[in-house]
PDB file of C-alpha atoms in Angstrom:
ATOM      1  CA  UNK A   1      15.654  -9.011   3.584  1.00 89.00           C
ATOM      2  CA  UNK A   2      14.205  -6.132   5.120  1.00 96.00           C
ATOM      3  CA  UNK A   3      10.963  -4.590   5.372  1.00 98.00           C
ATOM      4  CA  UNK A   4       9.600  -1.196   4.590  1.00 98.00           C
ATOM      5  CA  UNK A   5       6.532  -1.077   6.678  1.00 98.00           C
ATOM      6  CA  UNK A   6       4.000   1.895   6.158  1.00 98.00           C
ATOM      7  CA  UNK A   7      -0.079   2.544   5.195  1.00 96.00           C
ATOM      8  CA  UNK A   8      -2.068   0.140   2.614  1.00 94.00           C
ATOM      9  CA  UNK A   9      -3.712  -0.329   1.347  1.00 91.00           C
ATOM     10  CA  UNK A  10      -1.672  -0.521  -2.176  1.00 93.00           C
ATOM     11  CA  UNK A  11      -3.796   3.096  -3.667  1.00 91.00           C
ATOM     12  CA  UNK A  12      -2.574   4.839  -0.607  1.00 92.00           C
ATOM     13  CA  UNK A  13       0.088   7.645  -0.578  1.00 94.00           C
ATOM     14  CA  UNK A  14       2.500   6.072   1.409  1.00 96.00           C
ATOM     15  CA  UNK A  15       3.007   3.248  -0.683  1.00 97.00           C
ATOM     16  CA  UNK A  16       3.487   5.069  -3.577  1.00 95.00           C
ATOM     17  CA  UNK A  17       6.301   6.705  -1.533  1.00 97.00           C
ATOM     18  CA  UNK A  18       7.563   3.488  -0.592  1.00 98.00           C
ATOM     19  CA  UNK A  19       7.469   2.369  -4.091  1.00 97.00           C
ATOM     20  CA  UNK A  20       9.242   5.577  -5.271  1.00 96.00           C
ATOM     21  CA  UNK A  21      12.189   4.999  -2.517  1.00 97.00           C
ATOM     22  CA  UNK A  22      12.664   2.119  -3.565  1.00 95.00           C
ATOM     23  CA  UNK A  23      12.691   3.299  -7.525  1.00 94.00           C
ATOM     24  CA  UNK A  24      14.847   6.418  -6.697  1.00 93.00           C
ATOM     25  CA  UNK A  25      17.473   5.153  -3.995  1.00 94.00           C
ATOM     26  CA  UNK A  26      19.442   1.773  -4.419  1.00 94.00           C
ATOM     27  CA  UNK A  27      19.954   1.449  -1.579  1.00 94.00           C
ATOM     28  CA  UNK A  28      16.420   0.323  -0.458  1.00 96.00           C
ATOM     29  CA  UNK A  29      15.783  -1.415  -3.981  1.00 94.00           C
ATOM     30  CA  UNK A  30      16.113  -5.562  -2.279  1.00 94.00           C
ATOM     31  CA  UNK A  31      13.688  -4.489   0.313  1.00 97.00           C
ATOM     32  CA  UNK A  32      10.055  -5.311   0.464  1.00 97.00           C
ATOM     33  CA  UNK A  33       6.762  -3.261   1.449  1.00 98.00           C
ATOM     34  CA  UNK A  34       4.722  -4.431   4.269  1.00 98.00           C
ATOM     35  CA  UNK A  35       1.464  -2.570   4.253  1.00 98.00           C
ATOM     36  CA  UNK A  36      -0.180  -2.164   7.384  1.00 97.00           C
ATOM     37  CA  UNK A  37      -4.014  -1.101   7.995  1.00 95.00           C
ATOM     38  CA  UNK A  38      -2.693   1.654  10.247  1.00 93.00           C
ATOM     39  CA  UNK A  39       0.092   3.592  11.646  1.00 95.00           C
ATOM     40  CA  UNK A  40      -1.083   2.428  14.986  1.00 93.00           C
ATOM     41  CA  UNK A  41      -0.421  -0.929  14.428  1.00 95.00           C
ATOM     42  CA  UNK A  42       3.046  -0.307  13.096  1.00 97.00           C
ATOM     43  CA  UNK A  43       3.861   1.861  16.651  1.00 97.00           C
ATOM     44  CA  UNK A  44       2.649  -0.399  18.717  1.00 96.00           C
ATOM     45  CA  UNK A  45       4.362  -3.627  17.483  1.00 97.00           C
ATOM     46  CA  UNK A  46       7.916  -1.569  16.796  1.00 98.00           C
ATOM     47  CA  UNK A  47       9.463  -4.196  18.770  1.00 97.00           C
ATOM     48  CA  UNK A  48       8.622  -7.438  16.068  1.00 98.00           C
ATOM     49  CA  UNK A  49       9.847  -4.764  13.090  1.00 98.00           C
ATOM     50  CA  UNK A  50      13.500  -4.424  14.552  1.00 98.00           C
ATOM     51  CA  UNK A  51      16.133  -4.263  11.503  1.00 98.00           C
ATOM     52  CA  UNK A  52      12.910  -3.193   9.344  1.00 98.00           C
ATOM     53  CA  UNK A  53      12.432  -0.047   8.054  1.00 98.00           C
ATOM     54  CA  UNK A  54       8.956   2.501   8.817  1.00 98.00           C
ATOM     55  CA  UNK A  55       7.999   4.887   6.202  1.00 98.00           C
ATOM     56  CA  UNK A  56       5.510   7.694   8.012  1.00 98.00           C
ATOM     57  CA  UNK A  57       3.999  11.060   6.582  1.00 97.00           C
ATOM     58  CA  UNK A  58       4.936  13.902   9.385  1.00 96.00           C
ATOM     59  CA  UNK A  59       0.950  14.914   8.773  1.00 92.00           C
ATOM     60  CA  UNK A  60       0.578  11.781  10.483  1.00 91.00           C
ATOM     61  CA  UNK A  61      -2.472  12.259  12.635  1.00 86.00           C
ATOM     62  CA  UNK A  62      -4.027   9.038  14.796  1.00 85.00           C
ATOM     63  CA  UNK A  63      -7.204   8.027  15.577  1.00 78.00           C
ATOM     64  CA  UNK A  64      -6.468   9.071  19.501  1.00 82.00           C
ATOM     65  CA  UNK A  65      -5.173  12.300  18.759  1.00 85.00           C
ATOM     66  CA  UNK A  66      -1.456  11.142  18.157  1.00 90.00           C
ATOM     67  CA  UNK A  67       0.096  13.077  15.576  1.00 93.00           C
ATOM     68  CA  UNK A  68       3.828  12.275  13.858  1.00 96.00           C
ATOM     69  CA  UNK A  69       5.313  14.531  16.324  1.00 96.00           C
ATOM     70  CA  UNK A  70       4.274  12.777  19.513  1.00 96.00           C
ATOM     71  CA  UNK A  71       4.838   9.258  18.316  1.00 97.00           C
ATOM     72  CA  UNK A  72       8.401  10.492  17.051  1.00 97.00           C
ATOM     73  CA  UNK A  73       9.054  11.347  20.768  1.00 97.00           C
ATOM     74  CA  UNK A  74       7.191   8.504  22.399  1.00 97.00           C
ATOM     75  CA  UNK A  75       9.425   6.177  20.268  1.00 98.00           C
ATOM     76  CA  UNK A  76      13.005   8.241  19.601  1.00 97.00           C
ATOM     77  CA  UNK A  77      14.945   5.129  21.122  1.00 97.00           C
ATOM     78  CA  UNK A  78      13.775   2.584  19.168  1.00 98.00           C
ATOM     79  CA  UNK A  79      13.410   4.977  16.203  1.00 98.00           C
ATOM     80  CA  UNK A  80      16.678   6.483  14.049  1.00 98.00           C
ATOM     81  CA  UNK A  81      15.533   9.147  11.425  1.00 98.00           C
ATOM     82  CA  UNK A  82      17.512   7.423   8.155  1.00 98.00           C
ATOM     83  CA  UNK A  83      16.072   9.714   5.301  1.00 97.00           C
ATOM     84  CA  UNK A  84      13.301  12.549   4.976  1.00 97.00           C
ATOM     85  CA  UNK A  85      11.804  14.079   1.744  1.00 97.00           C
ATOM     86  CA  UNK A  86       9.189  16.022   0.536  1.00 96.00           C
ATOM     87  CA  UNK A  87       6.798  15.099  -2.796  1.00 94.00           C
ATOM     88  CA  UNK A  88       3.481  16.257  -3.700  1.00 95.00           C
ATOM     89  CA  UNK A  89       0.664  13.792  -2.809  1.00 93.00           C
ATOM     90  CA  UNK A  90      -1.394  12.437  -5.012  1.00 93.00           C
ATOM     91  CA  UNK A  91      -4.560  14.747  -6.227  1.00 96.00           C
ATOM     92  CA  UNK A  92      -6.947  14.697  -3.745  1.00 96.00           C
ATOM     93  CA  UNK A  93     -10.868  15.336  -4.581  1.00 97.00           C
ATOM     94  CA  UNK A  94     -13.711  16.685  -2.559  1.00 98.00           C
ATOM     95  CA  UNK A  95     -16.400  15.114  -4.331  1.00 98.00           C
ATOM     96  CA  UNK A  96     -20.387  15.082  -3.765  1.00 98.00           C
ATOM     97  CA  UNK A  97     -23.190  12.595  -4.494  1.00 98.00           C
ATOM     98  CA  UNK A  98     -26.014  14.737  -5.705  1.00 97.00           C
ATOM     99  CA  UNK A  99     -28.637  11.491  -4.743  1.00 96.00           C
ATOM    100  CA  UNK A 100     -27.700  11.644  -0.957  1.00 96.00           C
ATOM    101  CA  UNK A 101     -28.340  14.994   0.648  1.00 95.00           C
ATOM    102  CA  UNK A 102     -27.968  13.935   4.067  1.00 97.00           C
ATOM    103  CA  UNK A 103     -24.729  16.065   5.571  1.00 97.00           C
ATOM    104  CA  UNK A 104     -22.685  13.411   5.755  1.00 97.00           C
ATOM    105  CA  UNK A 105     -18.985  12.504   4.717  1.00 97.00           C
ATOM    106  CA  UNK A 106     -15.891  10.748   5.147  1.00 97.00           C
ATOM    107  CA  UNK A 107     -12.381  11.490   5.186  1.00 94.00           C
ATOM    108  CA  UNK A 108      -8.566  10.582   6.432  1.00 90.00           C
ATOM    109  CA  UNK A 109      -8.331  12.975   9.432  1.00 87.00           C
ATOM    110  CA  UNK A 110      -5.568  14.700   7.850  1.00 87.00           C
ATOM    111  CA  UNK A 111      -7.777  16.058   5.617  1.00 91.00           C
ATOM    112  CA  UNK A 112     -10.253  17.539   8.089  1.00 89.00           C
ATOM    113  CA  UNK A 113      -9.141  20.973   7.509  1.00 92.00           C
ATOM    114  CA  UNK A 114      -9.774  20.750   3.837  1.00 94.00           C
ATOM    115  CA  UNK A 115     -13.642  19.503   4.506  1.00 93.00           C
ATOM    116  CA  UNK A 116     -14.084  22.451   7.815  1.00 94.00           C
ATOM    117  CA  UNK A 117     -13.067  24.960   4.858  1.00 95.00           C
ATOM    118  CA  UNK A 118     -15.535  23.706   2.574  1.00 96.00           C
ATOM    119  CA  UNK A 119     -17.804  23.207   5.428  1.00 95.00           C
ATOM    120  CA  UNK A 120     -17.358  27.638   6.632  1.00 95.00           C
ATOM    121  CA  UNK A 121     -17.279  28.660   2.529  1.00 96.00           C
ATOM    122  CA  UNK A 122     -20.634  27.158   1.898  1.00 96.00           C
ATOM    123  CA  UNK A 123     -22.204  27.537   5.498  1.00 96.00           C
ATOM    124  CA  UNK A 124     -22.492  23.397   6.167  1.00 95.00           C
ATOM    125  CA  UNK A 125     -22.566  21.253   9.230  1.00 94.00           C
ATOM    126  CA  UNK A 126     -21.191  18.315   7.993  1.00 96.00           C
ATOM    127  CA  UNK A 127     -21.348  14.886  10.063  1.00 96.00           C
ATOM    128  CA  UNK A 128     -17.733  13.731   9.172  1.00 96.00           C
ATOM    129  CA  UNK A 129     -16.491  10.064   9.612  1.00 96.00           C
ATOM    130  CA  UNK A 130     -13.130   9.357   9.876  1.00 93.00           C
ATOM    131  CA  UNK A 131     -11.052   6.300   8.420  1.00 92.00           C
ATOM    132  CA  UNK A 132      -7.399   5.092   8.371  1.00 88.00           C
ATOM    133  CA  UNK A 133      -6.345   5.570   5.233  1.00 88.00           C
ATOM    134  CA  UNK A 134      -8.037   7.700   1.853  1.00 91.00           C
ATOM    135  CA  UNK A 135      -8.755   4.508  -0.192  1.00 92.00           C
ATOM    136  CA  UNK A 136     -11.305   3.695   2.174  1.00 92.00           C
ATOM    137  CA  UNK A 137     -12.761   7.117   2.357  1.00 95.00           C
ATOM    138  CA  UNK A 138     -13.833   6.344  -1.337  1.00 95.00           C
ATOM    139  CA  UNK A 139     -14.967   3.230  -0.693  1.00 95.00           C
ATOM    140  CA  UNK A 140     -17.274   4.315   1.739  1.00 96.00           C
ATOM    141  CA  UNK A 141     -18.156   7.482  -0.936  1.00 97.00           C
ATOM    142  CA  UNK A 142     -18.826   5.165  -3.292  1.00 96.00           C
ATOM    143  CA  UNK A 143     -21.490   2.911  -1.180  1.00 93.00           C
ATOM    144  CA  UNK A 144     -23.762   5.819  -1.710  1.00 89.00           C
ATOM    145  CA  UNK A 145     -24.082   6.330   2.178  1.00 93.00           C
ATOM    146  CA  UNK A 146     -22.096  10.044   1.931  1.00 98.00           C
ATOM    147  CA  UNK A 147     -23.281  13.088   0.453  1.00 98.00           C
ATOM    148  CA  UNK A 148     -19.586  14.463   0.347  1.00 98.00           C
ATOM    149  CA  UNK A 149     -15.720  13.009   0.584  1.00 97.00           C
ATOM    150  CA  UNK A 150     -12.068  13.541  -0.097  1.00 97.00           C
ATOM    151  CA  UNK A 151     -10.107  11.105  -1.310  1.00 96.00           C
ATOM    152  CA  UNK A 152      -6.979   9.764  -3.799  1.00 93.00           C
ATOM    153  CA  UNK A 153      -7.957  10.830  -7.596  1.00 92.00           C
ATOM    154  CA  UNK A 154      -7.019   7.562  -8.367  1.00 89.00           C
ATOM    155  CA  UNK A 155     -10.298   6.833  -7.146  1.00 92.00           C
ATOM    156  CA  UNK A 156     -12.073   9.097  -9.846  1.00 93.00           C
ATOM    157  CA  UNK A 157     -12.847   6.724 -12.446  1.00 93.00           C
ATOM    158  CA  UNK A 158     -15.589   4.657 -10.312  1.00 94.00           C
ATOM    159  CA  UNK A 159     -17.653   7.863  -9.564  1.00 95.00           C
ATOM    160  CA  UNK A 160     -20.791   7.175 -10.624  1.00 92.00           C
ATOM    161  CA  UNK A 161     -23.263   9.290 -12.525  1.00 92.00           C
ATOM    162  CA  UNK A 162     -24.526  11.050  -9.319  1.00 94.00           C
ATOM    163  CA  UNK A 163     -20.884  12.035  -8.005  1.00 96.00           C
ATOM    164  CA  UNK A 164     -19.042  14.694  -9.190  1.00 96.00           C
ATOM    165  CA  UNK A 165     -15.755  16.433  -8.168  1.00 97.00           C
ATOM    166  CA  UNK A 166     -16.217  19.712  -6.840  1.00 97.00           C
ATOM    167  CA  UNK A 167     -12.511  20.058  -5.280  1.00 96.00           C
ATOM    168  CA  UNK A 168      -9.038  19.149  -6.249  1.00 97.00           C
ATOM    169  CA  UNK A 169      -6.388  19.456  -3.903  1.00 94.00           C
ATOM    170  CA  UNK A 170      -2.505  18.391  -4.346  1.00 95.00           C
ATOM    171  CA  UNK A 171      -0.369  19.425  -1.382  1.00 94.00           C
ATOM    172  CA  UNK A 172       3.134  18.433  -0.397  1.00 95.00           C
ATOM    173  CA  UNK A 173       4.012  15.837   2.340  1.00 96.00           C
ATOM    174  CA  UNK A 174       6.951  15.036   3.940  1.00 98.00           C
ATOM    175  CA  UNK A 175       7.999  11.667   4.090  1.00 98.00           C
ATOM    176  CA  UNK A 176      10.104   9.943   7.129  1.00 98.00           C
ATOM    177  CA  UNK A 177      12.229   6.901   6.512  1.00 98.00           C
ATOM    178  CA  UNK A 178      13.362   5.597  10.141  1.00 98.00           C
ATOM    179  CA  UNK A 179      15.066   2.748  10.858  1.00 98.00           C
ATOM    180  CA  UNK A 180      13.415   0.060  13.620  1.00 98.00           C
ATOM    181  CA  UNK A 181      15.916  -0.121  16.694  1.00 97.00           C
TER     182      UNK A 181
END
């Protein structure tokens, strides 16, 4: 049976896009999600995934400074555009522990723009940290070691007294189905 590999963990956008594929499209109904703790990962081991399916926003943007575009290049011959679609993400919160005033957050890197915009409205030099995926951006949050972060709402019910949403954002994202070569 084949695979539809993309981001985990589970709370993450892209496998609630997976999830919806295979809800909305019969097609892709038999196959199974293989969540990944990257998009990195998934390019660089194309080869093992060939048959398999690879589920990508185009707002991809890597830890190296690879963005959806220049992986879609790098990897057009082992990579065969089967679908594309556009759905609103999930709501996205900036958030802010009151307890920890220390200029620090942590996002996704796709949503960098969202915290410099914050950042120039309120005249802030935030230290941001970057992880892979927005689940982990609230796990981090929710150590208590960030003063501010964005991540899924689905997140929103373990904010603790101290936290408190001061954002909500719930853009569009296109999704890429390709099929492994």
């Amino acid at each position: 049976m084949p695979l539809i590999h993309t981001l985990g963990p589970k709370e993450t956008d892209s496998n609630l896009a997976a999830q919806n594929l295979q809800d909305g499209d019969p097609h892709y109904q038999s196959y199974g999600i293989k969540l990944h703790p990257d998009f990195a990962s998934i390019y660089e081991n194309l080869d093992q995934y060939s048959g398999d399916y690879f589920l990508v926003p185009v707002g991809y943007q890597g830890p190296d400074g690879d963005t959806w575009t220049s992986q879609h290049y790098a990897h057009w011959q082992q990579l065969s555009i089967q679908k594309t679609w556009a759905t609103p993400t999930m709501e996205m919160l900036l958030v802010e522990n009151t307890a920890q005033p220390n200029g620090r957050a942590v996002s996704h890197k796709t949503t960098k723009t969202l915290l410099e915009d914050f950042e120039k409205e309120n005249t802030l030099e935030l230290d941001i940290d970057f992880v892979p995926a927005k689940p982990l951006a609230a796990d981090a949050f929710l150590t208590g070691d960030y003063q501010y972060a964005i991540f899924s709402q689905n997140a929103e019910e373990q904010l603790q007294e101290n936290q408190r949403v001061i954002g909500r954002f719930q853009p569009e994202m296109i999704w890429c189905l390709y099929k492994i070569q």
